[in-house]
Coordinates of C-alpha atoms and ligand atoms in Angstrom, one line a residue:
X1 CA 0.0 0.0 0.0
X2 CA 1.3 3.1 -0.7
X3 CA 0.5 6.8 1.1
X4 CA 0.2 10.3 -0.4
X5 CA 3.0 12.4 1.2
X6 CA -0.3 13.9 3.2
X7 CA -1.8 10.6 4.7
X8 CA 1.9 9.5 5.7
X9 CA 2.7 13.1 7.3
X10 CA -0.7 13.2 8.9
X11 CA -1.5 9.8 9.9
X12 CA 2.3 8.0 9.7
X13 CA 4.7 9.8 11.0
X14 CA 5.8 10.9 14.0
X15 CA 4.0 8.7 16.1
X16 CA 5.1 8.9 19.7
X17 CA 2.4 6.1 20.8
X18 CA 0.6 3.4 19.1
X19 CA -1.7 0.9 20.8
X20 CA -3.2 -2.0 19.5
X21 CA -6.7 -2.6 20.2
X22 CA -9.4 -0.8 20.7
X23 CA -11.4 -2.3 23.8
X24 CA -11.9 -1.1 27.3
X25 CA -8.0 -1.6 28.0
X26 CA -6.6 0.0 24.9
X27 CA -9.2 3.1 24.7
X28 CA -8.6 3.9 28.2
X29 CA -4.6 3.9 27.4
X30 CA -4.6 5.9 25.0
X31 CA -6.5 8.6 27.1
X32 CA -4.2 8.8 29.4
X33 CA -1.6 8.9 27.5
X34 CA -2.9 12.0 25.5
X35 CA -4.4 13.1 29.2
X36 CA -0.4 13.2 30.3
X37 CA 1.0 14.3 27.2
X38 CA -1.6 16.5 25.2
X39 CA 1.1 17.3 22.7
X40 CA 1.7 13.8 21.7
X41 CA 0.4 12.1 18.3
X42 CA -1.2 8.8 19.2
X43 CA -2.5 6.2 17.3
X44 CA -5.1 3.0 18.3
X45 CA -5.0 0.2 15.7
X46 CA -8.2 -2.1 15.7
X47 CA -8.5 -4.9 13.6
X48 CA -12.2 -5.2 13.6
X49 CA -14.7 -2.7 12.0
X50 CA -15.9 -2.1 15.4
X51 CA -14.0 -3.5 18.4
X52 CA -14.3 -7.1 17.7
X53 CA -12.8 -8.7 21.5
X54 CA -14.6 -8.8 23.9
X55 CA -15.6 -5.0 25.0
X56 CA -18.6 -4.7 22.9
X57 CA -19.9 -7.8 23.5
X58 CA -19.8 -8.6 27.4
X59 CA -22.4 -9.0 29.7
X60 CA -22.1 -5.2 31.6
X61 CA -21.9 -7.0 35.2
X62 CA -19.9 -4.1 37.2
X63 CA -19.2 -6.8 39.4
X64 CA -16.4 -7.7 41.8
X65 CA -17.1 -11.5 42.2
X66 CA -20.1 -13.8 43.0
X67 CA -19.3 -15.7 46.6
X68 CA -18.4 -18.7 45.2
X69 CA -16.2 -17.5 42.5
X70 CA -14.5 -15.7 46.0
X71 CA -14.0 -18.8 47.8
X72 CA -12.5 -20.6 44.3
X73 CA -10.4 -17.8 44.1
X74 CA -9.1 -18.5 48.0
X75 CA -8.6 -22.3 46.6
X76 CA -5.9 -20.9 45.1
X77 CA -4.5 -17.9 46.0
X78 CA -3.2 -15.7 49.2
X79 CA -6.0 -14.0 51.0
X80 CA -4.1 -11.1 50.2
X81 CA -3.9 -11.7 46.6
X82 CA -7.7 -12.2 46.8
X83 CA -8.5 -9.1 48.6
X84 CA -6.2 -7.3 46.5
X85 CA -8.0 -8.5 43.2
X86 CA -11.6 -7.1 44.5
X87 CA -9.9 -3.9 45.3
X88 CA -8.8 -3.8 41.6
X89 CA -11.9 -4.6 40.6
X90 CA -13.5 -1.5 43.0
X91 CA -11.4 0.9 41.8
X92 CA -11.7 0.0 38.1
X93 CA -15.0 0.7 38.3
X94 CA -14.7 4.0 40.3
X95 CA -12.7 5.0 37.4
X96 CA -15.0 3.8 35.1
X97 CA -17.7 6.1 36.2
X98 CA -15.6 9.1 37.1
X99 CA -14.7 8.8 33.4
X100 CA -17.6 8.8 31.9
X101 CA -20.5 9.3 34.2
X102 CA -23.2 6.8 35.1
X103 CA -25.9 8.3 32.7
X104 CA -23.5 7.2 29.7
X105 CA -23.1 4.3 31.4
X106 CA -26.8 3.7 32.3
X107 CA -25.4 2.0 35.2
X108 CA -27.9 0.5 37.7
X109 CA -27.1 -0.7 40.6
X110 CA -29.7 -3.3 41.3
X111 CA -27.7 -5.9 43.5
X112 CA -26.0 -8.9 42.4
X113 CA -27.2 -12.9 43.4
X114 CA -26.2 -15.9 43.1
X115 CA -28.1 -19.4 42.7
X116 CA -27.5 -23.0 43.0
X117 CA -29.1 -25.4 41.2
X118 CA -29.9 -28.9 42.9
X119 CA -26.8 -30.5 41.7
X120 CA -25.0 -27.6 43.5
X121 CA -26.0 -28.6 46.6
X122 CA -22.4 -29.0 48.0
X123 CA -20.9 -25.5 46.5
X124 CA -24.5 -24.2 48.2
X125 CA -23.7 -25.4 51.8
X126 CA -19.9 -24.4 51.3
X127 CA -21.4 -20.7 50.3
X128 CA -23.4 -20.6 53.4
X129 CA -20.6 -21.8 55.7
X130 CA -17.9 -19.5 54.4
X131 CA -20.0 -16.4 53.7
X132 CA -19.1 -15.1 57.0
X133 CA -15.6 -15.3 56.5
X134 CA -15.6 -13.4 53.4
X135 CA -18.0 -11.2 54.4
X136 CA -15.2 -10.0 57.0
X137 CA -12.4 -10.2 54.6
X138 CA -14.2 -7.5 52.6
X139 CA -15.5 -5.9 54.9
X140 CA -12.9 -3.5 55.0
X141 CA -13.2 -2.3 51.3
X142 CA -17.2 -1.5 51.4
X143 CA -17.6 -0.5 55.2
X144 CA -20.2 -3.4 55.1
X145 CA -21.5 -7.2 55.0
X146 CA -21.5 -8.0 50.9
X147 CA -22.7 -11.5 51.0
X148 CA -26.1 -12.0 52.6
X149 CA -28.5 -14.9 52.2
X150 CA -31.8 -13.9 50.5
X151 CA -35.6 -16.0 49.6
X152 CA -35.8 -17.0 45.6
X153 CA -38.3 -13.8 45.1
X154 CA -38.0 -14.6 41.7
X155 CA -39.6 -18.3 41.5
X156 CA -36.5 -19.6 39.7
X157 CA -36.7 -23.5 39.3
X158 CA -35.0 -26.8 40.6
X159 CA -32.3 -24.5 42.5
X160 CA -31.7 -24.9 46.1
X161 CA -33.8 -22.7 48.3
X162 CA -32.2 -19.2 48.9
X163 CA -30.6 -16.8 46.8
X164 CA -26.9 -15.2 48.2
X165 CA -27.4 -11.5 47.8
X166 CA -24.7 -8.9 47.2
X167 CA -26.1 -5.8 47.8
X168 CA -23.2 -4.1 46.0
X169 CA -23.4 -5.2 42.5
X170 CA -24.3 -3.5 39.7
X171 CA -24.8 -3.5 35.7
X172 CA -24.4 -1.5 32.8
X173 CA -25.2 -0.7 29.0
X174 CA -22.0 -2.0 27.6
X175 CA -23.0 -0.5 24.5
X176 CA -23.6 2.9 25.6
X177 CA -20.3 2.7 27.8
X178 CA -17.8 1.4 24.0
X179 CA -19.9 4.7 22.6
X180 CA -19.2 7.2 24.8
X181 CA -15.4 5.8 25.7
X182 CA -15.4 6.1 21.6
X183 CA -16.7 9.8 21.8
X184 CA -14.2 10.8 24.4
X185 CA -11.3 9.0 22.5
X186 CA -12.1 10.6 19.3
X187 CA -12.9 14.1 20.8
X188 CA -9.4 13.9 22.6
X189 CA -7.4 13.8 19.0
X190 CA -6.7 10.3 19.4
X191 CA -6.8 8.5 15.9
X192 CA -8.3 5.4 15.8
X193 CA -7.7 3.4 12.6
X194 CA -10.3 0.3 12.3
X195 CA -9.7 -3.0 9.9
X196 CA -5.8 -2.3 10.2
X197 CA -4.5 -6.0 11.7
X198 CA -1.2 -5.7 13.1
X199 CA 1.1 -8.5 12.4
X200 CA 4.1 -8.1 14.2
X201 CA 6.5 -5.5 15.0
X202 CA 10.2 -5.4 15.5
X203 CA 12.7 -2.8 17.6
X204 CA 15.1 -0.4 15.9
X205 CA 17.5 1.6 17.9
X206 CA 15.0 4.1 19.0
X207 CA 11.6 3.2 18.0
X208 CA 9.7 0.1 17.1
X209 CA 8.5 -1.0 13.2
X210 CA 5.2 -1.9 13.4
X211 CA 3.6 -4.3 10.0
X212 CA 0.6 -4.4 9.4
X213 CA -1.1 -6.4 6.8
X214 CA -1.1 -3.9 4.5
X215 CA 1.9 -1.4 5.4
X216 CA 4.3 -0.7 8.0
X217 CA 5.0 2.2 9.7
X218 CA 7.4 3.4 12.8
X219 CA 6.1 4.7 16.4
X220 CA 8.2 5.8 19.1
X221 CA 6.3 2.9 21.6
X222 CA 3.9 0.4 21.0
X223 CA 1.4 -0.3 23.3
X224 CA -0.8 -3.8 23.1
X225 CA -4.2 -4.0 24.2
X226 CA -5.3 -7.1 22.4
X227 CA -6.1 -9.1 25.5
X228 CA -7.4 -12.7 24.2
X229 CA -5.1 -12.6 21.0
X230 CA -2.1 -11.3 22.9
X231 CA -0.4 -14.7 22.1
X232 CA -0.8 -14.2 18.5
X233 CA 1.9 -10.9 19.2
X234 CA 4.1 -13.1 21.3
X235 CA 3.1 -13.1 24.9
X236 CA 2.6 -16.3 26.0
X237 CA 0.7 -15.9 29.0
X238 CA -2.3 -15.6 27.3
X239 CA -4.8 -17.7 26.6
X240 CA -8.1 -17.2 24.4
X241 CA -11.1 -17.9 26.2
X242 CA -14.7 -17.9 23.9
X243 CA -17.5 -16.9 26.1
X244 CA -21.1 -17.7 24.4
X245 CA -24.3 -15.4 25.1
X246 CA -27.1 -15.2 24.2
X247 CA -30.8 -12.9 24.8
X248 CA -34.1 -13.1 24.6
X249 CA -37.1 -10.7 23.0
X250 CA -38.9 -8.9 25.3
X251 CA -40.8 -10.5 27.5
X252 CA -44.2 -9.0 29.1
X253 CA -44.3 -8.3 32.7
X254 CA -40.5 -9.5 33.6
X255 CA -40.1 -10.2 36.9
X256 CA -36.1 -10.3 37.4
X257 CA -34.3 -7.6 37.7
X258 CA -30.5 -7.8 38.9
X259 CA -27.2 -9.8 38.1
X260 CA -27.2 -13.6 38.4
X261 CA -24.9 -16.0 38.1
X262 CA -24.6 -19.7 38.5
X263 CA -21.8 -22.2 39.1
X264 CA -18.7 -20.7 40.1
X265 CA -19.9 -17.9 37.6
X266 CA -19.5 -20.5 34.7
X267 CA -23.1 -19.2 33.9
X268 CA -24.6 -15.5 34.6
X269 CA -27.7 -13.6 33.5
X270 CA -29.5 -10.5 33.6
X271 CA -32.2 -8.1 32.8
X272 CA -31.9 -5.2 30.4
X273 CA -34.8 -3.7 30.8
X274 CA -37.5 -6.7 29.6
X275 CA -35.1 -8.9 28.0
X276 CA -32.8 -11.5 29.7
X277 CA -29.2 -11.7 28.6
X278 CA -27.7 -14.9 29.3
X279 CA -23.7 -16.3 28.6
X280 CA -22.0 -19.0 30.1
X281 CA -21.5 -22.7 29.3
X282 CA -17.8 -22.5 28.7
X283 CA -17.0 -25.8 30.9
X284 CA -18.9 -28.0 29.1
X285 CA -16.0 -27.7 26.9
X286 CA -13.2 -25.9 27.9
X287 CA -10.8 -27.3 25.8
X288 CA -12.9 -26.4 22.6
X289 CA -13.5 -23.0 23.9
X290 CA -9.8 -22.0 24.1
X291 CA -10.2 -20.7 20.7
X292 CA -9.9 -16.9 19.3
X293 CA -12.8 -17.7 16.7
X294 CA -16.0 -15.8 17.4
X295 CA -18.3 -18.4 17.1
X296 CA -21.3 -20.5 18.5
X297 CA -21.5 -24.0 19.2
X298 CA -24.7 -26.0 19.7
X299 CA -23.5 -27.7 22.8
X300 CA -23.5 -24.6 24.9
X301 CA -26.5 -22.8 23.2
X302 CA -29.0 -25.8 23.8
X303 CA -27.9 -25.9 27.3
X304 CA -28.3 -22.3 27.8
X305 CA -31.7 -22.5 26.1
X306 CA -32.6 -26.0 28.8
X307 CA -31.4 -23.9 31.4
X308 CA -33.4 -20.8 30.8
X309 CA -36.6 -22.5 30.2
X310 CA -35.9 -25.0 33.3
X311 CA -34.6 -23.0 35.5
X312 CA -35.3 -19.1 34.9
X313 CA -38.0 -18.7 32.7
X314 CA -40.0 -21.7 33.9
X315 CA -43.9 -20.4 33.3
X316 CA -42.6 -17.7 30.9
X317 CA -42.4 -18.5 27.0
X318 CA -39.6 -16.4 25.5
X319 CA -38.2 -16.0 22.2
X320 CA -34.7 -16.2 21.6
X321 CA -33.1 -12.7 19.5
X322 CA -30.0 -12.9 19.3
X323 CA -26.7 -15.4 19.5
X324 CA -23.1 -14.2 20.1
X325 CA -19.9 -14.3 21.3
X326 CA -16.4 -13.0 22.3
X327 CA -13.0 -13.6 23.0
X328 CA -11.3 -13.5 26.5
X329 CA -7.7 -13.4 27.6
X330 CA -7.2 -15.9 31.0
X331 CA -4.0 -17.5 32.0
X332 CA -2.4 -19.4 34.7
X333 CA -3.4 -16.3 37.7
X334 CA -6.2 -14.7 37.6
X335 CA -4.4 -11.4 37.4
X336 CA -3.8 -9.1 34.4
X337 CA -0.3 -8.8 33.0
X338 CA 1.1 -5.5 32.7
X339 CA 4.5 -5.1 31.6
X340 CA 6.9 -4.1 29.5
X341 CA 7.8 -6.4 26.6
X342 CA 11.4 -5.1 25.4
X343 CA 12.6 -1.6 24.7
X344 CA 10.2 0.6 23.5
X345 CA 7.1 -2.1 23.9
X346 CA 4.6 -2.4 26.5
X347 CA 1.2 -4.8 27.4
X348 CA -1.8 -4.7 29.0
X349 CA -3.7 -7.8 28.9
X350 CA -5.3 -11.0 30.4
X351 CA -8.3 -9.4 32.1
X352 CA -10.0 -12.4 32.3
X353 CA -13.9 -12.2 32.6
X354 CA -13.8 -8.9 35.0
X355 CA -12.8 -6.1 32.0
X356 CA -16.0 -4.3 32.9
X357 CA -14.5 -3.9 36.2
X358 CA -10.9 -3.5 35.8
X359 CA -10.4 -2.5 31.8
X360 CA -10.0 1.2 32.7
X361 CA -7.6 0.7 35.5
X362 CA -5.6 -1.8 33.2
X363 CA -5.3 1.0 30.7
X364 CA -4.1 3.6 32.6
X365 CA -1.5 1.1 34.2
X366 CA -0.1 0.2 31.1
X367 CA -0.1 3.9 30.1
X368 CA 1.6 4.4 33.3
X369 CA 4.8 2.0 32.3
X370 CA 6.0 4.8 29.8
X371 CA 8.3 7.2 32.0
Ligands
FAD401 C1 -19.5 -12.7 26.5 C2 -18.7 -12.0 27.5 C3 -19.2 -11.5 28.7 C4 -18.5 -10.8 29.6 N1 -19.1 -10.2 30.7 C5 -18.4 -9.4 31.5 C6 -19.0 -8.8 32.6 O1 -20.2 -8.9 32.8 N2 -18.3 -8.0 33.4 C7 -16.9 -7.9 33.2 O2 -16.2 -7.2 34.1 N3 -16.3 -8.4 32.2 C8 -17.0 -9.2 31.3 N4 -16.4 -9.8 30.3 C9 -14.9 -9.5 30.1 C10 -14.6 -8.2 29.5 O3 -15.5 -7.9 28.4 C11 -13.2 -8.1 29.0 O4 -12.3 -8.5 30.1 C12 -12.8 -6.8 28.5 O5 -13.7 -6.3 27.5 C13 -11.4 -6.8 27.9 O6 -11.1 -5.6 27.3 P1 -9.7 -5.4 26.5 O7 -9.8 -4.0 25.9 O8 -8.6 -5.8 27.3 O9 -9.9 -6.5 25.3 P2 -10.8 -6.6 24.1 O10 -12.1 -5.9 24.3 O11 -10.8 -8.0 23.6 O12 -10.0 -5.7 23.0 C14 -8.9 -6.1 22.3 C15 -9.0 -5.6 20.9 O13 -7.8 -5.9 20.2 C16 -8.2 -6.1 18.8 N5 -7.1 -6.9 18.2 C17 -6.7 -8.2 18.6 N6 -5.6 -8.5 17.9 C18 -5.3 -7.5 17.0 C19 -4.3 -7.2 16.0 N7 -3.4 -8.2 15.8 N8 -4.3 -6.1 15.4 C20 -5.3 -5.1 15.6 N9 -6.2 -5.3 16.6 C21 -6.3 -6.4 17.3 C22 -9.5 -6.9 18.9 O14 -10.2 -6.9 17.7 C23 -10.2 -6.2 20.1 O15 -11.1 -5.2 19.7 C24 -17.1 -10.5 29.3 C25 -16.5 -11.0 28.2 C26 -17.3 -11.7 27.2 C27 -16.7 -12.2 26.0

């Protein structure tokens, strides 16, 4: 491909930053980039013609962690590392909605629960026991009990019989959140480039080739933001993680209202408005679902579809709308990687399922690793 003198001297050259991806993590890099040096000319790649990860296409929990998903994560890490993680997670989403303001957002929060179906019975009893515990682990972050037990007001089916309640949790439009983000990106002089698929890179003496399929070009530093296809750039602690959703018409008279999830948060659901939106189903096959192809497989959608109809919608008929899915980055820990790669290159990636949460505080981190 080849530039007029005008598109390389505008667009090309002279790049002090470029980052690669245009999700929650990337976006919010590049804004505090330009937000710490307003002279600087930076540049967001995106391969897709919108984001095409997993940003525009999560649930919008602005969530912190169901209890069991709290007591896995004590399996196996420090209590520290655990509290440490949630406090991530809080202060992501302060951010979050500092940045860009809960109308934009059309965040609600409408408290978070979790059920147990009757196979669950054990995980249920283990919740119950241990809720104390974690209630005064955390405790210190909210000034309050998170966790408390709670009737099913909702009339969901074949679950054991209470809900745990966490009055804290929240959700958002994750639509009107990649919009505005966009907006503010775009209004900042930030140029984001969409279709452009960066294919490697490789370090000169003072800046850093970047080819893309079409053309190279040089930046001073190269930022990556690409979370679940991180290992296709060369950083191996990545791994892709499909997560399948799906969501129904609207539905007269909807009774449920709040975040849900099931099983260790291998399942979750939620109103928007009078539709449910519902994703999960990843370890029926977790081996298959290691993959960085956005598609849907039957196995998890007709299990989805059981589960709705036997378990959440029980007396309600609903009509499917819509099937979809996106790509996350998990690894050994569940902790994001932020680091610098060599010289003059830098990453920001395995968020895992908690981007919502933590994306914006991920991107100003790995903003933060330029001096
Ligand atoms: C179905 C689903 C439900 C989820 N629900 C929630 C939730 O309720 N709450 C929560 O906190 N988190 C949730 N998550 C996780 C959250 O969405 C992610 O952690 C977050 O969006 C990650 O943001 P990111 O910017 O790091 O990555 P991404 O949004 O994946 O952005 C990376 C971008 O890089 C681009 N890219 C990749 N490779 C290249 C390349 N070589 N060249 C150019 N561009 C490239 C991709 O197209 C992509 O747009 C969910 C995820 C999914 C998939």
């Amino acid at each position: 491909m080849s530039f007029s003198w005008w598109e390389h001297d505008s667009w090309f050259s002279n790049i002090d930053f470029t980052i690669i991806g245009s999700g929650i993590t990337g976006l919010n890099c590049a804004l505090q980039l330009k937000t710490r040096y307003p002279a600087a000319k930076v540049l967001v790649l995106e391969r897709g013609l919108l984001p095409n990860g997993a940003s525009t296409k999560n649930a919008g929990f602005a969530c912190f962690g169901s209890l069991s998903e709290i007591i896995d994560d004590l399996n196996h890490h420090s209590e520290e590392d655990v509290v440490e993680l949630v406090k991530k997670r809080v202060e992501g989403l302060k951010i979050l909605r500092e940045n860009l303001g809960d109308a934009n957002l059309d965040l609600q929060v409408n408290g978070g629960y979790e059920l147990f179906t009757k196979n669950d019975r054990e995980m249920y009893e283990t919740c119950l026991s241990k809720m104390p515990k974690v209630n005064s682990l955390l405790n210190p972050i909210f000034g309050a009990d998170v966790y408390s037990v709670t009737g099913n007001k909702f009339n969901f089916r074949k679950i054991q019989p209470d809900l745990i309640f966490n009055q804290f949790e929240g959700q958002l439009d994750t639509g009107k959140m990649m919009t505005s983000l966009l907006q503010k990106v775009q209004a900042a002089g930030i140029k984001i480039l969409n279709s452009v698929t960066v294919n490697g890179f490789s370090e000169t003496n003072t800046a850093v080739e970047v080819e893309t399929e079409h053309f190279s070009f040089y930046t001073n530093k190269l930022l990556i933001a690409t979370n679940g296809f991180a290992s296709q750039l060369g950083i191996p602690e990545v791994k892709p993680a499909r997560a399948q959703v799906l969501i129904t018409a609207p539905i007269a008279d909807l009774h449920i209202k709040g975040t849900f999830h099931m099983e260790e948060g291998y399942y979750y659901f939620r109103n928007i408005n009078n539709r449910i939106l519902f994703g999960g189903g990843r370890n029926l096959n977790l081996k298959g679902e290691e993959t960085t192809e956005l598609a849907l497989t039957s196995l998890i959608q007709q299990k989805l579809e059981v589960l709705l109809k036997n378990v959440i919608l029980p007396n309600t008929p609903f009509k499917i709308e819509r099937r979809w899915s996106g790509i996350m980055g998990m690894g050994e820990q569940k902790k994001p990687v932020i680091k610098q790669v060599s010289n003059n290159v830098f990453c920001g990636v395995r968020l895992g399922g908690m981007g919502v949460a933590i994306g914006s505080l991920v991107g100003k981190e790995l903003a933060d690793l330029i001096k």
